Amino acid sequence: MTATERTTEPTAQAEPTAQTEPRTEAERVAFWERQASRLDWAKPWHTAHAFERPQRIGTREDGAPDFTVPRIEWFAGGTLNAAHNCLDRHVEAGFGDKPALLFEGEPGDRRTLTYADLQEEVSRAANALVSLGVEAGDRVVIYLPVIPETVIVTLACARIGAVHSLVFGGFSADALQFRVEDTGAKVLVTSDGQFRRGRAVPVKDAADQAVSGDNDIEHVLVIRRTGDDIAWTDGRDAWWHEALAAASPDHEPQQFDAEHPLFIIYTSGTTGRPKGLVHTTGGYLTQTAYTHALLFDLVDGELDAANDPQKVADAVHWCTADLAWVTAHTYEIYGPLLNGVTQVIYEGTPQVPHAGRHFEIIERYGVTTYYTAPTLVRSHMGAFGSRPAAGERPADRWDLSSVRLVGTVGESVNPEAWSWLRREVGAGTAPVIDTWWQSETGSCVMSPRPHDACWDAETTPDAPKPGCATRALPGLSAAVVDADGSPAPTDEQGLLVVDGIGPSAARTVWNEPQRFLDSYWAHFGERGWFLSGDGARRDAEGDITVLGRVDDVINISGHRLSTIEIESALVSHPWVVEAGAAPTTDPLTGHAVLSFVVLSQEAPGVSGDDLRDTLRAHVSHRIGPIAKPAHIIAVPEVPKTRSGKIMRRLLTQLFEHTTLGDTTSLTNAHAVDDIARIVGHPAAEPPTACPADHLTA
């Protein structure tokens, strides 16, 4: 293996051949070339893949080795348009009347957009952006809830080559301001408000505050969602509906190089300042289209199989993620539209006006694939019970028979939540795809495959294992290694690396290439391995279980314990629906286990002593005495990012009364205030009237 890997002179229309799993680097590149033929290319690429690994060039002042920054390219020289691949080609193929988006707002308003409708709206929006001076390469920040306009403006950016950056509509003005300034955006798209927890929540004020400083914003495009009165800046602000009404419905999509930036997405900020990861067009769309088809059962099991037309026609896909999360970019915007399926998007919170709102939506639209976060699954468990009684199960109250596949994404799913999702939503027979991937990888890296083996765990020894991401998908490779890069011993925690990256991998950190190197490539980059930052273990069968962030490890007297394992043990008790475990300083053992728990409806009136003693004994039984929490504190919620990741460092900081780190990426910042009041942290704030929701993935 050389420092620079390059494959040239491919054809964009490579013929599929009978394939086993690609093993060598050449086979892997050839595999992704075949998957690239799922897309429409205006011009074939001249270089299938080029990867310049980091090379050591000296030593830094602090004594650490210094490396060159990696360069990654896929399908360079080939040109295409993302919006054309999502819309125009389906309309041209005669599917213009097929529903693309089935939208439901939290108040109950509904809207259906066909592929032809969406194509026209995206074309109008593209023309509107051009009229505001937006050109290819300019950045557009999108600060919106889950509404059709969010998808429309995202694809409009892609259509004209503008780089989009979506920001969760529940983020604070400070979080939005950082992203506006860091991207150097020319246009901000926002709304007057959004519906959340049964009420209209203002949004425009936060947008105004975010663009009040030193930035490059020239226009703020405002979507009327709630109809509430808002502040207005003449000359800068413009109404979305007026801009689109004045725009032509005809727009010829421009063609861009495969390496043209498509979007910037910011990491959750669980450690340090959020990083703006840059994803490019051709490689991202290739891996997104293939993995969406593979994972959500649009093919019949062959590695290179084309999508089954009947499966595509029957599919009603629902990814519950907020559109600003990378999961939504890949499996709610681009993936489903690239594959021409119908999908549901829902604006609001999952328990308004009742705890079964998601199941009501599944029944109404005949959802076939339901992809959500472990956090949301545990909220269902809290509302309906870990073992609902007869007549109280979701399937007893709503028709969930359309569901043929369920999946999880975000943090590692607890085995109890995995089993509940399959049993209560998937009727005990639906495959569960427990997917592992990151903002950095762009699309899925590891998951069970829905067409593999038998899914009857009671009769089949090799059935998928609850809470286990199993193995890498075709064309990809992952390994569990120690700090020196040697394979970690069986069943022992090691570092999870991607030793065979895919085309959808991030290319750099926006304006910070050195940070891209330091964060992901400095440790194993010379070998061509991407360091994920997650810990994992591989079992005797070769299957991988992800154990959470490497820094989410509690070291007790030399014993390294995964926070995920401790949390899973706590959640397996019927009193606990959610748990966050973190280390706290202990003078004798180094670390002690600190646990914050959200109690289920099955734990009314439990005293603090009973709670502590019962859960300590339960964890001791499930893991061992070394893992017993020293502190167990009941709280209303644990702080999480929008992807459902628990910010465990905040738990330690709150408990130890130290300075709190960055909280701008939290989706439920009010949880920090609630816990601060409970533990007496000086940062405690008065309760808020309407906290942002945290249950949507």
XYZ file of C-alpha atoms in Angstrom, residues 107-650:
544
model
C -51.220 20.915 14.667
C -52.491 18.272 12.218
C -52.180 20.114 8.903
C -51.191 17.844 6.033
C -49.712 18.304 2.610
C -48.673 15.935 -0.189
C -46.039 16.897 -2.752
C -45.513 14.679 -5.780
C -42.157 14.433 -7.507
C -43.437 16.884 -10.136
C -44.653 19.267 -7.423
C -41.314 19.105 -5.656
C -39.407 19.631 -8.902
C -41.412 22.789 -9.633
C -41.028 24.181 -6.106
C -37.288 23.480 -6.096
C -36.935 25.165 -9.500
C -38.771 28.261 -8.252
C -36.624 28.348 -5.123
C -33.450 27.979 -7.198
C -34.480 30.953 -9.336
C -35.374 32.926 -6.208
C -31.932 32.302 -4.698
C -30.250 33.344 -7.923
C -32.302 36.566 -7.888
C -30.884 37.249 -4.411
C -27.364 36.996 -5.795
C -26.553 33.434 -4.689
C -23.966 31.753 -6.904
C -22.277 28.359 -7.001
C -19.998 28.006 -4.000
C -21.861 30.547 -1.858
C -23.103 29.283 1.498
C -26.748 29.303 2.566
C -27.660 28.599 6.201
C -31.088 27.003 6.706
C -32.679 27.460 10.158
C -36.049 25.745 9.824
C -38.245 23.051 11.376
C -39.224 19.828 9.603
C -41.470 21.272 6.895
C -41.500 20.779 3.101
C -39.815 24.146 2.538
C -36.721 22.844 4.338
C -36.342 20.063 1.774
C -37.179 22.460 -1.063
C -34.556 25.080 -0.227
C -31.946 22.384 0.486
C -32.407 20.913 -2.998
C -32.566 24.396 -4.528
C -29.099 25.080 -3.122
C -27.831 21.820 -4.594
C -29.441 22.687 -7.929
C -27.426 25.914 -8.286
C -24.269 24.655 -6.569
C -24.660 26.702 -3.387
C -23.358 24.974 -0.258
C -26.129 24.407 2.279
C -25.744 24.181 6.031
C -28.839 23.178 7.987
C -29.210 24.220 11.623
C -31.672 22.626 14.045
C -34.628 24.995 14.535
C -34.449 24.520 18.303
C -30.858 25.732 18.597
C -30.137 29.006 20.332
C -29.244 32.285 18.652
C -25.635 31.778 19.787
C -25.421 28.369 18.123
C -26.908 29.771 14.930
C -24.625 32.811 15.018
C -21.539 30.610 15.198
C -22.631 28.674 12.107
C -23.592 31.790 10.152
C -20.234 33.386 10.865
C -18.139 30.249 10.462
C -19.590 29.407 7.042
C -19.509 33.001 5.822
C -23.071 32.511 4.586
C -24.623 35.017 2.168
C -28.265 34.073 2.850
C -30.129 32.814 5.926
C -33.443 31.011 5.419
C -35.695 30.896 8.484
C -39.356 31.043 9.512
C -41.596 33.237 11.600
C -41.990 30.331 14.009
C -42.615 26.622 14.374
C -45.073 24.378 16.177
C -43.567 22.582 19.140
C -45.185 20.896 22.129
C -48.641 22.085 21.152
C -47.845 25.766 20.732
C -46.349 28.213 18.255
C -42.724 28.925 19.155
C -41.042 32.071 17.774
C -37.973 31.616 15.596
C -37.335 34.883 13.752
C -36.137 36.741 16.869
C -33.321 34.223 17.341
C -32.452 34.514 13.658
C -32.307 38.297 13.915
C -30.057 38.091 16.943
C -27.765 35.617 15.169
C -27.196 37.920 12.187
C -26.865 41.126 14.194
C -23.096 40.908 14.495
C -20.208 40.848 12.043
C -21.179 38.485 9.214
C -21.677 38.242 5.459
C -25.461 37.835 5.442
C -27.087 39.906 2.681
C -30.613 38.506 2.802
C -32.869 36.717 5.299
C -35.568 34.702 3.534
C -38.559 34.098 5.848
C -41.124 31.307 5.555
C -44.556 32.008 7.014
C -45.384 29.002 9.185
C -47.235 30.192 12.314
C -48.510 33.582 11.099
C -47.286 35.394 14.201
C -46.083 38.994 14.039
C -42.325 39.317 13.614
C -39.708 42.050 13.464
C -38.726 43.052 9.936
C -35.629 44.621 8.432
C -36.426 46.310 5.109
C -33.952 45.631 2.354
C -32.596 42.529 4.082
C -35.660 40.423 4.869
C -37.868 38.891 2.182
C -40.920 36.630 2.365
C -40.430 33.155 0.927
C -43.888 32.970 -0.617
C -43.434 36.300 -2.380
C -39.988 35.364 -3.678
C -41.259 32.057 -5.078
C -44.384 33.607 -6.593
C -42.151 35.975 -8.564
C -39.815 33.181 -9.694
C -40.122 31.024 -12.804
C -41.076 27.340 -12.332
C -38.493 26.413 -14.976
C -34.840 25.992 -14.120
C -32.119 24.049 -15.887
C -29.910 22.366 -13.250
C -26.215 23.118 -13.503
C -23.658 20.308 -13.593
C -20.891 20.259 -11.001
C -17.742 18.253 -10.468
C -18.155 15.273 -8.165
C -15.854 16.972 -5.657
C -17.882 20.198 -5.610
C -18.961 20.857 -1.977
C -22.597 19.908 -1.387
C -23.046 20.791 2.294
C -21.368 21.689 5.569
C -22.685 19.912 8.640
C -21.559 20.697 12.159
C -20.721 18.007 14.640
C -22.689 17.888 17.853
C -20.036 19.666 19.874
C -19.839 16.997 22.589
C -16.186 17.983 22.909
C -14.985 21.459 22.093
C -16.218 23.832 19.407
C -18.400 22.249 16.687
C -16.547 21.258 13.519
C -17.976 22.105 10.098
C -17.544 18.913 8.100
C -17.520 19.340 4.328
C -19.238 16.731 2.155
C -18.939 16.749 -1.611
C -21.404 15.706 -4.276
C -20.618 12.587 -6.315
C -19.187 10.310 -3.662
C -21.750 11.313 -1.048
C -24.684 10.680 -3.396
C -23.227 7.349 -4.524
C -22.841 5.855 -1.056
C -26.094 7.423 0.121
C -28.142 5.959 -2.743
C -26.628 2.503 -2.326
C -26.787 2.234 1.453
C -30.354 3.571 1.563
C -31.434 0.938 -0.973
C -29.538 -1.836 0.829
C -30.550 -1.003 4.399
C -34.195 -0.233 3.704
C -34.726 -3.378 1.647
C -35.191 -1.981 -1.843
C -32.968 -4.700 -3.330
C -33.129 -8.481 -3.215
C -29.836 -9.274 -1.556
C -27.368 -9.183 -4.435
C -24.536 -6.760 -3.773
C -24.951 -5.033 -7.121
C -28.679 -5.561 -7.586
C -30.724 -2.752 -9.052
C -33.665 -1.524 -7.003
C -36.738 -3.739 -7.192
C -39.460 -1.585 -8.867
C -42.228 -3.131 -6.773
C -40.383 -2.553 -3.515
C -39.748 1.055 -4.502
C -43.426 1.494 -5.411
C -44.633 0.028 -2.102
C -42.154 1.806 0.187
C -43.323 4.532 2.570
C -40.203 5.553 4.434
C -40.103 7.515 7.679
C -36.846 8.702 9.196
C -37.864 10.638 12.317
C -34.719 12.793 12.462
C -34.748 16.551 12.451
C -33.710 17.655 8.969
C -30.587 19.386 10.298
C -29.097 16.100 11.515
C -26.800 14.165 9.171
C -29.149 11.179 9.416
C -31.847 13.286 7.788
C -29.511 14.570 5.080
C -28.705 11.005 4.111
C -31.820 8.954 4.866
C -34.564 11.608 4.844
C -33.593 14.027 2.085
C -31.118 12.599 -0.394
C -31.379 8.805 0.028
C -35.161 8.364 -0.352
C -35.390 10.904 -3.177
C -32.423 9.427 -5.044
C -34.211 6.066 -4.922
C -37.603 7.506 -5.852
C -39.566 6.386 -2.787
C -42.381 8.076 -0.881
C -41.530 9.357 2.571
C -43.179 10.920 5.610
C -41.870 14.069 7.281
C -43.356 15.231 10.593
C -42.830 18.655 12.126
C -43.600 18.170 15.778
C -42.897 16.278 18.948
C -43.746 12.597 19.338
C -46.055 12.955 22.329
C -48.357 15.778 21.174
C -51.278 15.612 21.591
C -50.823 12.050 22.921
C -48.036 9.530 23.421
C -49.092 7.503 20.397
C -48.713 10.251 17.783
C -45.967 8.357 15.957
C -48.058 5.193 15.799
C -51.034 7.190 14.572
C -48.838 8.537 11.759
C -47.579 5.052 10.887
C -51.179 3.880 10.588
C -52.361 6.922 8.590
C -49.680 6.745 5.912
C -48.937 3.023 5.887
C -45.294 3.479 6.871
C -43.197 0.484 5.818
C -39.772 1.479 7.198
C -39.447 3.301 10.523
C -35.965 4.643 11.336
C -35.511 6.430 14.652
C -33.208 7.092 17.610
C -32.795 4.935 20.728
C -33.845 8.000 22.740
C -37.226 8.006 21.054
C -37.649 4.257 21.465
C -37.025 4.643 25.181
C -39.612 7.435 25.303
C -42.115 5.004 23.786
C -41.137 2.487 26.463
C -41.701 5.106 29.133
C -45.150 5.940 27.789
C -46.392 2.409 27.142
C -44.267 0.340 29.528
C -41.365 -1.962 28.856
C -43.829 -4.887 28.699
C -47.247 -3.389 27.861
C -50.253 -5.287 29.150
C -52.794 -6.785 26.757
C -54.814 -4.034 25.159
C -52.173 -1.399 25.990
C -49.607 -2.328 23.358
C -49.231 0.180 20.505
C -50.283 -2.503 18.020
C -53.510 -3.043 19.986
C -54.511 0.587 19.491
C -53.114 1.418 16.052
C -52.673 -0.648 12.899
C -48.920 -1.106 12.541
C -49.158 -4.017 10.118
C -47.592 -2.001 7.279
C -44.219 -1.891 9.079
C -41.790 -4.381 7.571
C -38.479 -2.966 8.834
C -37.384 -0.863 11.809
C -34.039 0.713 12.566
C -32.063 2.802 15.026
C -29.376 5.427 14.672
C -27.484 7.780 16.979
C -26.059 6.353 20.153
C -25.753 2.600 20.571
C -29.168 1.132 21.181
C -29.728 -0.664 24.476
C -30.667 -4.335 23.941
C -33.936 -3.707 25.811
C -34.885 -0.862 23.476
C -33.829 -2.936 20.431
C -36.071 -5.791 21.533
C -38.989 -3.463 22.380
C -38.833 -1.815 18.965
C -38.889 -5.124 17.152
C -41.566 -6.669 19.366
C -43.961 -3.735 19.733
C -43.544 -1.898 16.419
C -42.174 -4.609 14.163
C -44.625 -7.303 15.352
C -41.716 -9.469 16.466
C -40.806 -10.354 12.884
C -39.449 -7.196 11.243
C -35.674 -6.928 10.747
C -33.937 -4.336 12.934
C -31.073 -2.426 11.350
C -28.937 -1.141 14.218
C -26.816 1.265 12.194
C -23.460 2.766 13.109
C -22.062 5.751 11.280
C -21.178 9.382 11.929
C -21.409 12.868 10.489
C -17.833 12.271 9.394
C -18.600 9.118 7.384
C -21.640 10.670 5.712
C -23.628 7.449 5.530
C -23.865 4.058 7.179
C -20.725 1.993 7.775
C -21.967 -0.951 9.887
C -25.361 -2.619 10.212
C -27.098 -5.951 9.970
C -28.588 -6.330 6.498
C -32.321 -6.944 6.270
C -31.971 -9.748 3.731
C -29.256 -11.658 5.618
C -29.878 -14.939 7.441
C -32.937 -15.600 9.570
C -34.236 -13.069 12.076
C -35.713 -15.575 14.495
C -33.417 -15.249 17.485
C -35.107 -18.133 19.303
C -34.366 -20.713 16.624
C -31.377 -19.384 14.695
C -27.977 -19.127 16.380
C -26.658 -16.548 13.916
C -29.638 -14.201 14.148
C -28.690 -10.543 14.666
C -27.716 -9.640 18.212
C -29.724 -6.916 19.990
C -27.660 -3.755 20.306
C -24.873 -5.004 18.030
C -23.990 -3.174 14.803
C -22.419 -6.426 13.497
C -20.141 -5.777 10.512
C -19.243 -3.296 7.803
C -21.408 -2.970 4.719
C -20.089 -3.963 1.273
C -17.338 -1.705 0.017
C -16.398 -0.635 3.538
C -14.268 -2.016 6.330
C -14.055 -1.440 10.081
C -11.728 -2.800 12.735
C -11.274 -2.749 16.507
C -7.659 -2.055 17.449
C -5.552 -1.050 20.413
C -3.595 2.189 20.699
C -0.755 0.725 18.623
C -3.063 -0.414 15.834
C -2.911 -4.119 16.663
C -6.217 -6.037 16.718
C -7.844 -5.685 20.122
C -8.326 -8.996 21.960
C -11.684 -10.684 21.535
C -14.402 -9.194 23.767
C -12.130 -6.418 24.998
C -12.753 -2.750 24.312
C -10.600 -1.118 21.681
C -10.668 1.777 19.245
C -13.105 1.606 16.339
C -11.424 2.585 13.075
C -12.698 2.646 9.516
C -9.853 1.012 7.624
C -11.689 1.118 4.310
C -13.351 4.518 3.879
C -16.248 5.039 1.498
C -17.073 7.744 -1.039
C -19.372 9.658 1.352
C -16.598 10.425 3.862
C -16.079 14.073 4.805
C -13.261 15.731 2.909
C -12.175 18.317 5.465
C -13.280 20.634 8.266
C -14.447 23.956 6.868
C -11.554 26.451 7.054
C -9.691 24.129 9.459
C -7.790 21.406 7.548
C -5.356 21.004 10.420
C -8.237 20.224 12.770
C -9.456 17.606 10.287
C -6.035 15.971 10.444
C -5.691 16.215 14.216
C -9.199 14.948 14.967
C -9.376 11.940 12.669
C -6.144 11.109 10.863
C -3.086 11.963 12.962
C -3.135 8.694 14.915
C -3.579 6.058 12.189
C -3.638 8.147 9.023
C -0.322 6.831 7.709
C -2.024 3.437 7.507
C -5.062 4.928 5.808
C -7.332 4.434 8.823
C -9.945 6.912 9.989
C -10.167 7.151 13.803
C -13.850 7.316 14.707
C -13.429 8.316 18.358
C -15.742 5.484 19.405
C -14.829 2.467 21.462
C -15.992 -1.000 20.440
C -15.390 -4.688 20.988
C -15.398 -7.586 18.572
C -16.806 -10.921 19.705
C -15.649 -14.432 18.776
C -17.926 -14.446 15.716
C -16.380 -11.228 14.438
C -19.384 -9.024 15.175
C -18.778 -5.522 16.523
C -20.619 -3.841 19.379
C -20.122 -0.076 19.628
C -19.564 1.161 23.170
C -19.765 4.918 22.724
C -17.132 7.626 22.672
C -13.675 6.660 23.810
C -13.708 9.539 26.253
C -16.938 8.128 27.715
C -14.985 5.534 29.681
C -14.918 5.216 33.452
C -11.666 3.926 34.896
C -12.176 2.369 38.334
C -9.015 0.999 39.899
C -7.661 0.227 36.437
C -10.897 -1.368 35.192
C -12.171 0.426 32.073
C -15.982 0.453 31.961
C -18.088 1.685 29.064
C -20.767 4.215 29.966
C -23.048 2.581 27.371
C -22.841 -0.765 29.186
C -23.665 0.805 32.538
C -26.561 2.748 31.026
C -27.875 -0.391 29.327
C -27.791 -2.229 32.637
C -29.745 0.580 34.320
C -32.324 0.790 31.517
C -32.890 -2.964 31.736
C -34.528 -2.357 35.128
C -38.284 -1.625 34.848
C -37.936 1.530 36.977
C -35.600 3.239 34.470
C -36.498 4.510 31.007
C -33.341 6.574 30.362
C -29.922 6.758 32.011
C -26.766 8.788 31.691
C -23.569 7.484 33.260
C -20.393 9.513 33.698
C -17.207 9.431 35.749
C -16.680 11.480 38.877
C -13.435 11.808 40.795
C -12.835 9.332 43.598
C -9.717 9.609 45.814
C -9.443 5.843 46.276
C -10.369 4.332 42.912
C -9.627 7.241 40.564
C -13.145 7.299 39.134
C -16.540 6.383 40.514
C -19.713 5.848 38.524
C -22.177 8.739 38.514
C -25.651 7.887 37.179
C -28.567 10.157 36.368
C -31.771 8.233 35.709
C -35.163 9.124 34.245
C -37.786 7.020 35.989
C -40.510 5.110 34.194
C -44.202 5.038 34.996
C -43.515 1.769 36.799
C -41.535 3.532 39.537
C -44.018 5.826 41.312
C -43.022 7.064 44.739
C -39.713 5.192 44.987
C -37.606 6.654 47.773
C -34.057 7.801 47.126
C -32.593 5.044 49.306
C -34.663 2.321 47.644
C -33.763 3.640 44.216
C -30.052 3.688 45.012
C -29.923 0.279 46.666
C -32.100 -1.446 44.073
C -30.304 -0.079 41.031
C -26.853 -0.633 42.523
C -27.729 -4.271 43.109
C -29.164 -4.558 39.616
C -26.018 -3.177 37.946
C -23.855 -5.391 40.125
C -25.840 -8.406 38.950
C -25.771 -7.398 35.253
C -22.103 -6.327 35.016
C -20.323 -6.911 38.324
C -19.716 -5.154 41.643
C -17.022 -2.942 40.100
C -19.674 -1.188 37.975
C -22.031 -0.260 40.830
C -22.876 3.465 40.622
C -21.608 5.436 43.596
C -24.277 8.076 42.990
C -27.756 7.658 41.494
C -29.831 10.782 40.938
C -33.347 10.866 39.488
C -33.880 13.678 36.961
C -36.626 14.672 34.488
C -34.283 14.407 31.471
C -30.619 13.933 30.613
C -28.947 16.510 28.319
C -28.719 15.351 24.712
C -27.682 16.591 21.320
C -30.202 16.591 18.493
C -28.957 13.144 17.423
C -29.858 11.732 20.832
C -26.284 11.552 22.141
C -26.027 12.107 25.873
C -23.538 14.850 26.752
C -21.939 12.967 29.609
C -19.223 15.510 30.301
C -21.972 17.906 31.369
